Tab-separated table of C-alpha atoms in Angstrom:
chain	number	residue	atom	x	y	z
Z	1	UNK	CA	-23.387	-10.327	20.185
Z	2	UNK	CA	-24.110	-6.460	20.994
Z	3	UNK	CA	-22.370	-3.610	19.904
Z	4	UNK	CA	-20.132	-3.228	22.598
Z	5	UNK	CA	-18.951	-6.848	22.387
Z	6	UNK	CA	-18.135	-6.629	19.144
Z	7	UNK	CA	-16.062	-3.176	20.062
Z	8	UNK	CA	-14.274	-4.757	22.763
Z	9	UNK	CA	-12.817	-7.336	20.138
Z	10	UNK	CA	-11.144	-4.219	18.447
Z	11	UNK	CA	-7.031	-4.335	18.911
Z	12	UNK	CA	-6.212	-2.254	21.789
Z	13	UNK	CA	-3.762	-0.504	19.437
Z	14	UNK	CA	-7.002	1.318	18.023
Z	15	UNK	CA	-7.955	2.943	21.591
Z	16	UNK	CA	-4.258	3.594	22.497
Z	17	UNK	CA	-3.990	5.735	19.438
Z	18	UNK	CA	-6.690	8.026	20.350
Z	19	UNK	CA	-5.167	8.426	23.680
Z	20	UNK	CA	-2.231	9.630	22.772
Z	21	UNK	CA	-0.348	7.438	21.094
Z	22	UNK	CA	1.127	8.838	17.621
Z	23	UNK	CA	0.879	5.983	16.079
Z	24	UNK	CA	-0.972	5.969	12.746
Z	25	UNK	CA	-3.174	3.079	13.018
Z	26	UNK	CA	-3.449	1.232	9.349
Z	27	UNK	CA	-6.163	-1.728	8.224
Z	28	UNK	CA	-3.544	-3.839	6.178
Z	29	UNK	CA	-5.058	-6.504	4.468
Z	30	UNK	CA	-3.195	-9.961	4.848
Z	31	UNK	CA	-1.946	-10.200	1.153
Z	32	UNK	CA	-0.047	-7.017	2.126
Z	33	UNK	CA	1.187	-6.936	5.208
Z	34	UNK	CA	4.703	-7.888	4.017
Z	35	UNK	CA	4.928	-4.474	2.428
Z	36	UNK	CA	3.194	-2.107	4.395
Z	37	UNK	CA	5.568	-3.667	7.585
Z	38	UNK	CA	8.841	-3.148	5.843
Z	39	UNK	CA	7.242	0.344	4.061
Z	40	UNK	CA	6.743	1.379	8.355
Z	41	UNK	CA	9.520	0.185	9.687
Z	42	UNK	CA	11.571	1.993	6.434
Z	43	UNK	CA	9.184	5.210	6.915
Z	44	UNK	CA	10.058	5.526	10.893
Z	45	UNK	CA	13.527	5.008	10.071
Z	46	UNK	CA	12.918	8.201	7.780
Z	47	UNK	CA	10.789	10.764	9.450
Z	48	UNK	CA	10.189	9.119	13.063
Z	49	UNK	CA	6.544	8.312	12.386
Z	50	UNK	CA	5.352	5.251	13.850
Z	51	UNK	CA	2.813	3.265	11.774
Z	52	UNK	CA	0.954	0.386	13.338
Z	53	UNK	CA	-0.962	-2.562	11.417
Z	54	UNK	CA	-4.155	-3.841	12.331
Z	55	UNK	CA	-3.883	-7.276	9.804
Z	56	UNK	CA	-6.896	-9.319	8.580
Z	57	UNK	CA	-8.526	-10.038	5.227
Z	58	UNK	CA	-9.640	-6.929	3.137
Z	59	UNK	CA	-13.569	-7.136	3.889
Z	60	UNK	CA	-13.103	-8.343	7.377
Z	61	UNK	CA	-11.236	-5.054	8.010
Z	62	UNK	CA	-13.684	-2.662	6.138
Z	63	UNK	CA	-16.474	-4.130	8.165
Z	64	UNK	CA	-14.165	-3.589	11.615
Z	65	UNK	CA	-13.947	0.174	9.817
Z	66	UNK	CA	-17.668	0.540	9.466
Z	67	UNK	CA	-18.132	-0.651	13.143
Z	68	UNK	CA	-15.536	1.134	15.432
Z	69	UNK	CA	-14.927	4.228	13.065
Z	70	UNK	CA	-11.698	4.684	13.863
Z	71	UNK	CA	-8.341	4.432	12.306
Z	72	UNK	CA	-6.403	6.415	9.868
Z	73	UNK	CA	-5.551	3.959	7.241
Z	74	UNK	CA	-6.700	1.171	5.247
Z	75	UNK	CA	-4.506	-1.374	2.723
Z	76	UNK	CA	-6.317	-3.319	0.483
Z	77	UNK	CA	-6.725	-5.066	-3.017
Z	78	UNK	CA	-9.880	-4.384	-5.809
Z	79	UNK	CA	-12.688	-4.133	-4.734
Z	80	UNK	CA	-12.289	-2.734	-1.243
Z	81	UNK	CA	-11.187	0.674	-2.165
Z	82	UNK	CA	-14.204	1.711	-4.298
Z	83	UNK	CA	-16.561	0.059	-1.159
Z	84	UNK	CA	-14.992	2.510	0.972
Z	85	UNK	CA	-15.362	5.098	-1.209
Z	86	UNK	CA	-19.004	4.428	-1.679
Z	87	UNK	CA	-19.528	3.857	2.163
Z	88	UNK	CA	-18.280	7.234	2.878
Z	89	UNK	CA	-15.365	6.112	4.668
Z	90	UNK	CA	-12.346	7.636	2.325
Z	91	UNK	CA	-10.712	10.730	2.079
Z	92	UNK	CA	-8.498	9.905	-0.858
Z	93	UNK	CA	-6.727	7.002	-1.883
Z	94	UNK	CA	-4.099	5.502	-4.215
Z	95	UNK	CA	-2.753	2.573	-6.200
Z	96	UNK	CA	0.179	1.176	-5.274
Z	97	UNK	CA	0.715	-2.121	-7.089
Z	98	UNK	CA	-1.362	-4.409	-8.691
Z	99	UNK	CA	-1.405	-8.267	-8.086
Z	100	UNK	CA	-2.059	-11.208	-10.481
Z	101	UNK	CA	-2.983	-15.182	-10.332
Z	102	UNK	CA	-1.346	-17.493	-10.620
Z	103	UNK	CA	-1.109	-21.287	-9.858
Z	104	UNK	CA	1.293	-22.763	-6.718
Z	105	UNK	CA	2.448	-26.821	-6.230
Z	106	UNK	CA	4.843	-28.267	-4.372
Z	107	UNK	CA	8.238	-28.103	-4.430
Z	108	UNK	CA	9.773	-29.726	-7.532
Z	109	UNK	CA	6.326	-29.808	-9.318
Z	110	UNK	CA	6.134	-33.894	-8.379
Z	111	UNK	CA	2.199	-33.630	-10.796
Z	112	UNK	CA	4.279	-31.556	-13.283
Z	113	UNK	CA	1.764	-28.917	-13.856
Z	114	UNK	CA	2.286	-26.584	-16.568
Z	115	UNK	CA	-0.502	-24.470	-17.152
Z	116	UNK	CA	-4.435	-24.396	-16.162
Z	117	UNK	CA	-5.792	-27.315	-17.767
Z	118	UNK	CA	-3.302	-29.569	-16.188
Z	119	UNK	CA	-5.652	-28.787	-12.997
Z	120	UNK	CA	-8.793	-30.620	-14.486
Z	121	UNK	CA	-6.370	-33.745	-14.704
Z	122	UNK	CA	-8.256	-37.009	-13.179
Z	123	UNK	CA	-6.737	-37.109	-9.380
Z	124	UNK	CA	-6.083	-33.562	-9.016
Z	125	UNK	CA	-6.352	-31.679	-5.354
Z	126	UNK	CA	-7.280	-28.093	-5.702
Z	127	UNK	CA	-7.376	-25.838	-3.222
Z	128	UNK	CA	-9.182	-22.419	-4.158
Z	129	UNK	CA	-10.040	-19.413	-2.323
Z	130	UNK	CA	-13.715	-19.259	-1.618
Z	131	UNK	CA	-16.084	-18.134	-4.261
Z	132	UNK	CA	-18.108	-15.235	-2.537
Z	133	UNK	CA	-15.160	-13.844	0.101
Z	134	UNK	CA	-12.574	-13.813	-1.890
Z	135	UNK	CA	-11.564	-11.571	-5.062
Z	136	UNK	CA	-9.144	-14.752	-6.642
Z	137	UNK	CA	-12.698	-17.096	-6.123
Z	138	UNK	CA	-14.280	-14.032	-8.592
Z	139	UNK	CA	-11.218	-14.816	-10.606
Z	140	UNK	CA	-10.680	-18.199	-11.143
Z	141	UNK	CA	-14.042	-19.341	-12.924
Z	142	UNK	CA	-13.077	-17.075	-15.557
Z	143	UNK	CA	-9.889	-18.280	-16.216
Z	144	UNK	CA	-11.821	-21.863	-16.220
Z	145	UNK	CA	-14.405	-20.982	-18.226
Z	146	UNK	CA	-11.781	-19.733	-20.786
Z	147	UNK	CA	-9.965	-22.754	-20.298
Z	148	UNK	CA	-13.152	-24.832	-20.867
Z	149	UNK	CA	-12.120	-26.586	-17.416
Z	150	UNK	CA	-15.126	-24.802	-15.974
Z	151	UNK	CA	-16.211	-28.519	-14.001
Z	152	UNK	CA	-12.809	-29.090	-12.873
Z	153	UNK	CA	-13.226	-26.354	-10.152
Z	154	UNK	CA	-16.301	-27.998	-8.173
Z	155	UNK	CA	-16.263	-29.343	-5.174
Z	156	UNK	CA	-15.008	-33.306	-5.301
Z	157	UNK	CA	-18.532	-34.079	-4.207
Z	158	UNK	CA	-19.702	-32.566	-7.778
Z	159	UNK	CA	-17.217	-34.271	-9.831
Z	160	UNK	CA	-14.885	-31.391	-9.741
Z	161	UNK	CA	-11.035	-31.486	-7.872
Z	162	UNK	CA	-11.516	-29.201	-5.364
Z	163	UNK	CA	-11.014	-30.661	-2.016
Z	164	UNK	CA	-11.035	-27.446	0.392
Z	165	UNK	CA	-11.649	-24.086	-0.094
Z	166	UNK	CA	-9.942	-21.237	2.122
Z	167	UNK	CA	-11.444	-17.487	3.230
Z	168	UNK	CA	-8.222	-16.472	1.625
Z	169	UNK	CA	-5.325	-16.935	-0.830
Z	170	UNK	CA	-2.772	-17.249	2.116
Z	171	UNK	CA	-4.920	-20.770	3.583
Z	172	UNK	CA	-5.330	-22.621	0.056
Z	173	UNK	CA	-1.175	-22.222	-0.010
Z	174	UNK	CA	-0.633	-23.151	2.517
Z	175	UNK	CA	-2.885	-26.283	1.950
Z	176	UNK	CA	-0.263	-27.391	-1.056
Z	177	UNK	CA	2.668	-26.494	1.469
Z	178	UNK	CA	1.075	-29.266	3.811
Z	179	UNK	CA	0.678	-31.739	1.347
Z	180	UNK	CA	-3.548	-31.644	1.718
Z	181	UNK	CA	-3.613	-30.652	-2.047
Z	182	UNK	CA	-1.450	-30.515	-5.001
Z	183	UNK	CA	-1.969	-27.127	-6.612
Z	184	UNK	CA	-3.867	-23.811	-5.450
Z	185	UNK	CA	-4.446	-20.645	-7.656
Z	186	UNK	CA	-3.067	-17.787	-5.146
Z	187	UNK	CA	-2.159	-13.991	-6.110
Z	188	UNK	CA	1.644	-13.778	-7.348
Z	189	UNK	CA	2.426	-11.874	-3.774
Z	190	UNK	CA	1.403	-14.985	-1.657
Z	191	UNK	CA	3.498	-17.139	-3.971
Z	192	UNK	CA	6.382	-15.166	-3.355
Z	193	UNK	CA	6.396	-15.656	0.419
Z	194	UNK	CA	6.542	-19.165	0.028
Z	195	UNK	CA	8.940	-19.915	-2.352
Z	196	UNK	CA	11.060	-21.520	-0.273
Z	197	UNK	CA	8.141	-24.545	0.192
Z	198	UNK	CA	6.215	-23.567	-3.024
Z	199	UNK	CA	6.711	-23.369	-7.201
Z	200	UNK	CA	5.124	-20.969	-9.471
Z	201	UNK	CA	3.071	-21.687	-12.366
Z	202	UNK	CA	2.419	-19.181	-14.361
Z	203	UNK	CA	-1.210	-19.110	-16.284
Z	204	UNK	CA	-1.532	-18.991	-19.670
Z	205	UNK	CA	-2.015	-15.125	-21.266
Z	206	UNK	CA	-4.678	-16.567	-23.287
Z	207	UNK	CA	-6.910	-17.599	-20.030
Z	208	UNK	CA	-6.360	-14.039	-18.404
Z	209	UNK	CA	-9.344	-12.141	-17.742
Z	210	UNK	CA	-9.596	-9.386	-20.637
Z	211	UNK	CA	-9.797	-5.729	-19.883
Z	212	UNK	CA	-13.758	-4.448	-20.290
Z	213	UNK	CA	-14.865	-7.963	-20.590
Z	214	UNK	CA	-14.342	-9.537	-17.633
Z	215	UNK	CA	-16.299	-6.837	-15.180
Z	216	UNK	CA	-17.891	-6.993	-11.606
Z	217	UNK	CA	-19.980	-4.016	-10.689
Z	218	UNK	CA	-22.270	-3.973	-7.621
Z	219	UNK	CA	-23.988	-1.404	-5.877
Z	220	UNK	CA	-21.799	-1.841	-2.649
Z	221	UNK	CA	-17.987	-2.643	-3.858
Z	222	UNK	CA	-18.652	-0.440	-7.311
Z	223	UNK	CA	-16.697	-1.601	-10.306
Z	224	UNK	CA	-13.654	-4.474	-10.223
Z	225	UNK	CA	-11.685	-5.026	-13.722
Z	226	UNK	CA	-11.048	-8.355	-13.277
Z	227	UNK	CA	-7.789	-8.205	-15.665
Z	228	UNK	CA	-6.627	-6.033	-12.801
Z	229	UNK	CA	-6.687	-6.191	-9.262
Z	230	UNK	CA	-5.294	-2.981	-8.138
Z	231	UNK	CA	-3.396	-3.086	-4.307
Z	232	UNK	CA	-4.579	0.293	-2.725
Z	233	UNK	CA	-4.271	2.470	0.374
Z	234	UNK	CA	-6.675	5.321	1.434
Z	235	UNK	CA	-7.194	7.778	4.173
Z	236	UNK	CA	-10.058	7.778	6.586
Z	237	UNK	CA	-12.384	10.584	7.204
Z	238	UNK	CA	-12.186	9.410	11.241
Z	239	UNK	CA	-8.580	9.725	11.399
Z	240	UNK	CA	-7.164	12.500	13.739
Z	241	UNK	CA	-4.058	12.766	11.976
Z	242	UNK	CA	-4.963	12.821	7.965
Z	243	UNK	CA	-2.036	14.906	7.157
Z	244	UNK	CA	0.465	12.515	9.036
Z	245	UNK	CA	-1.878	9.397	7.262
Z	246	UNK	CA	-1.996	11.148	3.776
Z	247	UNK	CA	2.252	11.761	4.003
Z	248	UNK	CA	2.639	7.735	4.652
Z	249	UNK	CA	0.584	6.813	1.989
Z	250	UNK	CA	2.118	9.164	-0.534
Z	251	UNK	CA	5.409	6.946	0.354
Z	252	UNK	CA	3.457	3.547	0.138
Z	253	UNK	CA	3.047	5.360	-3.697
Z	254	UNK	CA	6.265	6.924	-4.380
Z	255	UNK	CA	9.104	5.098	-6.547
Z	256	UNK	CA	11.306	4.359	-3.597
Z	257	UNK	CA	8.008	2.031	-2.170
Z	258	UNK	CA	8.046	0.403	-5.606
Z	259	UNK	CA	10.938	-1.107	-5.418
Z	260	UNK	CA	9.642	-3.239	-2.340
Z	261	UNK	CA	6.384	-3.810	-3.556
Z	262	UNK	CA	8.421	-5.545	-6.257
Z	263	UNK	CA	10.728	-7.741	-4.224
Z	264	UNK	CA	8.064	-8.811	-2.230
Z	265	UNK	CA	6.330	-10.264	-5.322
Z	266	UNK	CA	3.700	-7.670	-6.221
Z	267	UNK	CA	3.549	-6.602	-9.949
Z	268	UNK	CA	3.186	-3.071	-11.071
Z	269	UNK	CA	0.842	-0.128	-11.357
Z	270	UNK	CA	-0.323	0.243	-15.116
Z	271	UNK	CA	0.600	4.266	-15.614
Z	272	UNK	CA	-2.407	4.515	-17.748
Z	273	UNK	CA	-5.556	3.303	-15.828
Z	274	UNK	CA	-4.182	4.552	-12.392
Z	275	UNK	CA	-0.767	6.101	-11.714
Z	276	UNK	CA	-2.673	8.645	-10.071
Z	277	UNK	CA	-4.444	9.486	-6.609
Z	278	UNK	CA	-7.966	8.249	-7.042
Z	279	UNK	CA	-10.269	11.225	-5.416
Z	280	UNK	CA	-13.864	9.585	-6.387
């Protein structure tokens, strides 16, 4: 596929707003699109400013950014901020929740799970996020390994119980919500969508990744604390309107944002390792 195939695949939103549109274009990841459409339709309401989301999964979207170079906004969760950063394709950026694991089953809980070792039970269907594309596949062998359920999470065809695995939180849900599989481990913001077909299991503390143990760093996506997936939004060096970008974000930040980050599932920014703008 050439260059200007893959450009032409772009949403036409991106060319109409640098033709005069004034809509701020934003790269939402899917995890947060909830938010960041209720945060623009609340921030129009406000100041006028229209805000309109480009939605796929975090890397898919920094890739698009790398390719068209265009934009003035990007939402995502850990690690995708620091990759932009270390592309060269932020201005400034901020944390604006965090998000956190945890497992989803049917309604009722017919295989009564209640906590992570019930998933290595004989007869279990997992679905997981996939291992290399996903942030909660990073996650989940380290809850297992703490579990000591670390063979549970194979594949079925290596003895484990995992019958599918998804790009992205969002598909293994909504595996359990169609029955394919009986529990999924998800981010607490895509169980909250679907808790009118879903039921929450929490994980057990003592599982939880532990702050500067459990630590990813690579030379292209920089350093992820696993104990804490931050949700982020940044400015773009390409965009023609930073100060209009860098005002929206501020909101996605501010208290009154919180509260709907909240409702909508997400849990909250730890004041002491980054209630701040991060300016790398």
């Amino acid at each position: 596929m050439t260059r200007r195939m893959l450009v032409a695949l772009v949403p036409l939103a991106l060319f109409a707003a640098g033709c005069g549109d004034e809509a701020l274009v934003c790269y939402c990841g899917g995890t947060m699109r909830p938010a960041i459409e209720e945060l623009a339709r609340m921030y129009e309401a406000k100041t006028g400013q229209r805000v309109n989301t480009d939605v796929n999964d975090s890397g898919a979207l920094l890739a698009r950014i790398e390719l068209v170079r265009q934009g003035d906004l990007y939402v995502a969760h850990d690690p995708f901020l620091s990759a932009t950063f270390i592309k060269g394709h932020a201005v400034k950026g901020w944390v604006v929740a965090s998000i956190t694991p945890v497992i989803v089953v049917a309604k009722g809980n017919p295989k009564n799970v209640r906590g992570f070792r019930d998933l290595a039970r004989p007869g279990m269907r997992l679905a997981l996020p996939d291992e290399t594309r996903s942030t909660t596949g990073w996650v989940v062998p380290v809850i297992a390994k703490r579990a000591g359920i670390e063979a549970a999470i194979r594949h079925r065809d290596d003895g484990g119980n995992v019958v599918t695995r998804t790009r992205a939180g969002n598909g293994a849900a909504d595996q359990v919500a169609l029955g394919t599989a009986d529990a999924a481990v998800v981010w607490n913001a895509i169980a909250k969508l679907r808790a009118r077909d879903l039921d929450v299991v929490a994980i057990e503390p003592e599982f939880m990744p532990k702050r500067d143990v459990d630590v990813i760093t690579t030379a292209s996506l920089g350093r992820t604390d696993l104990d804490y997936i931050r949700v982020t939004i940044c400015t773009l060096k390409y965009s023609k309107k930073l100060e209009q970008a860098t005002a929206f974000a501020e909101f996605c930040a501010s208290p009154e944002a919180a509260e709907v980050w909240k409702r909508l599932g997400f849990s909250p920014v730890d004041p002491a390792r980054d209630a701040i703008p991060l300016n790398p």
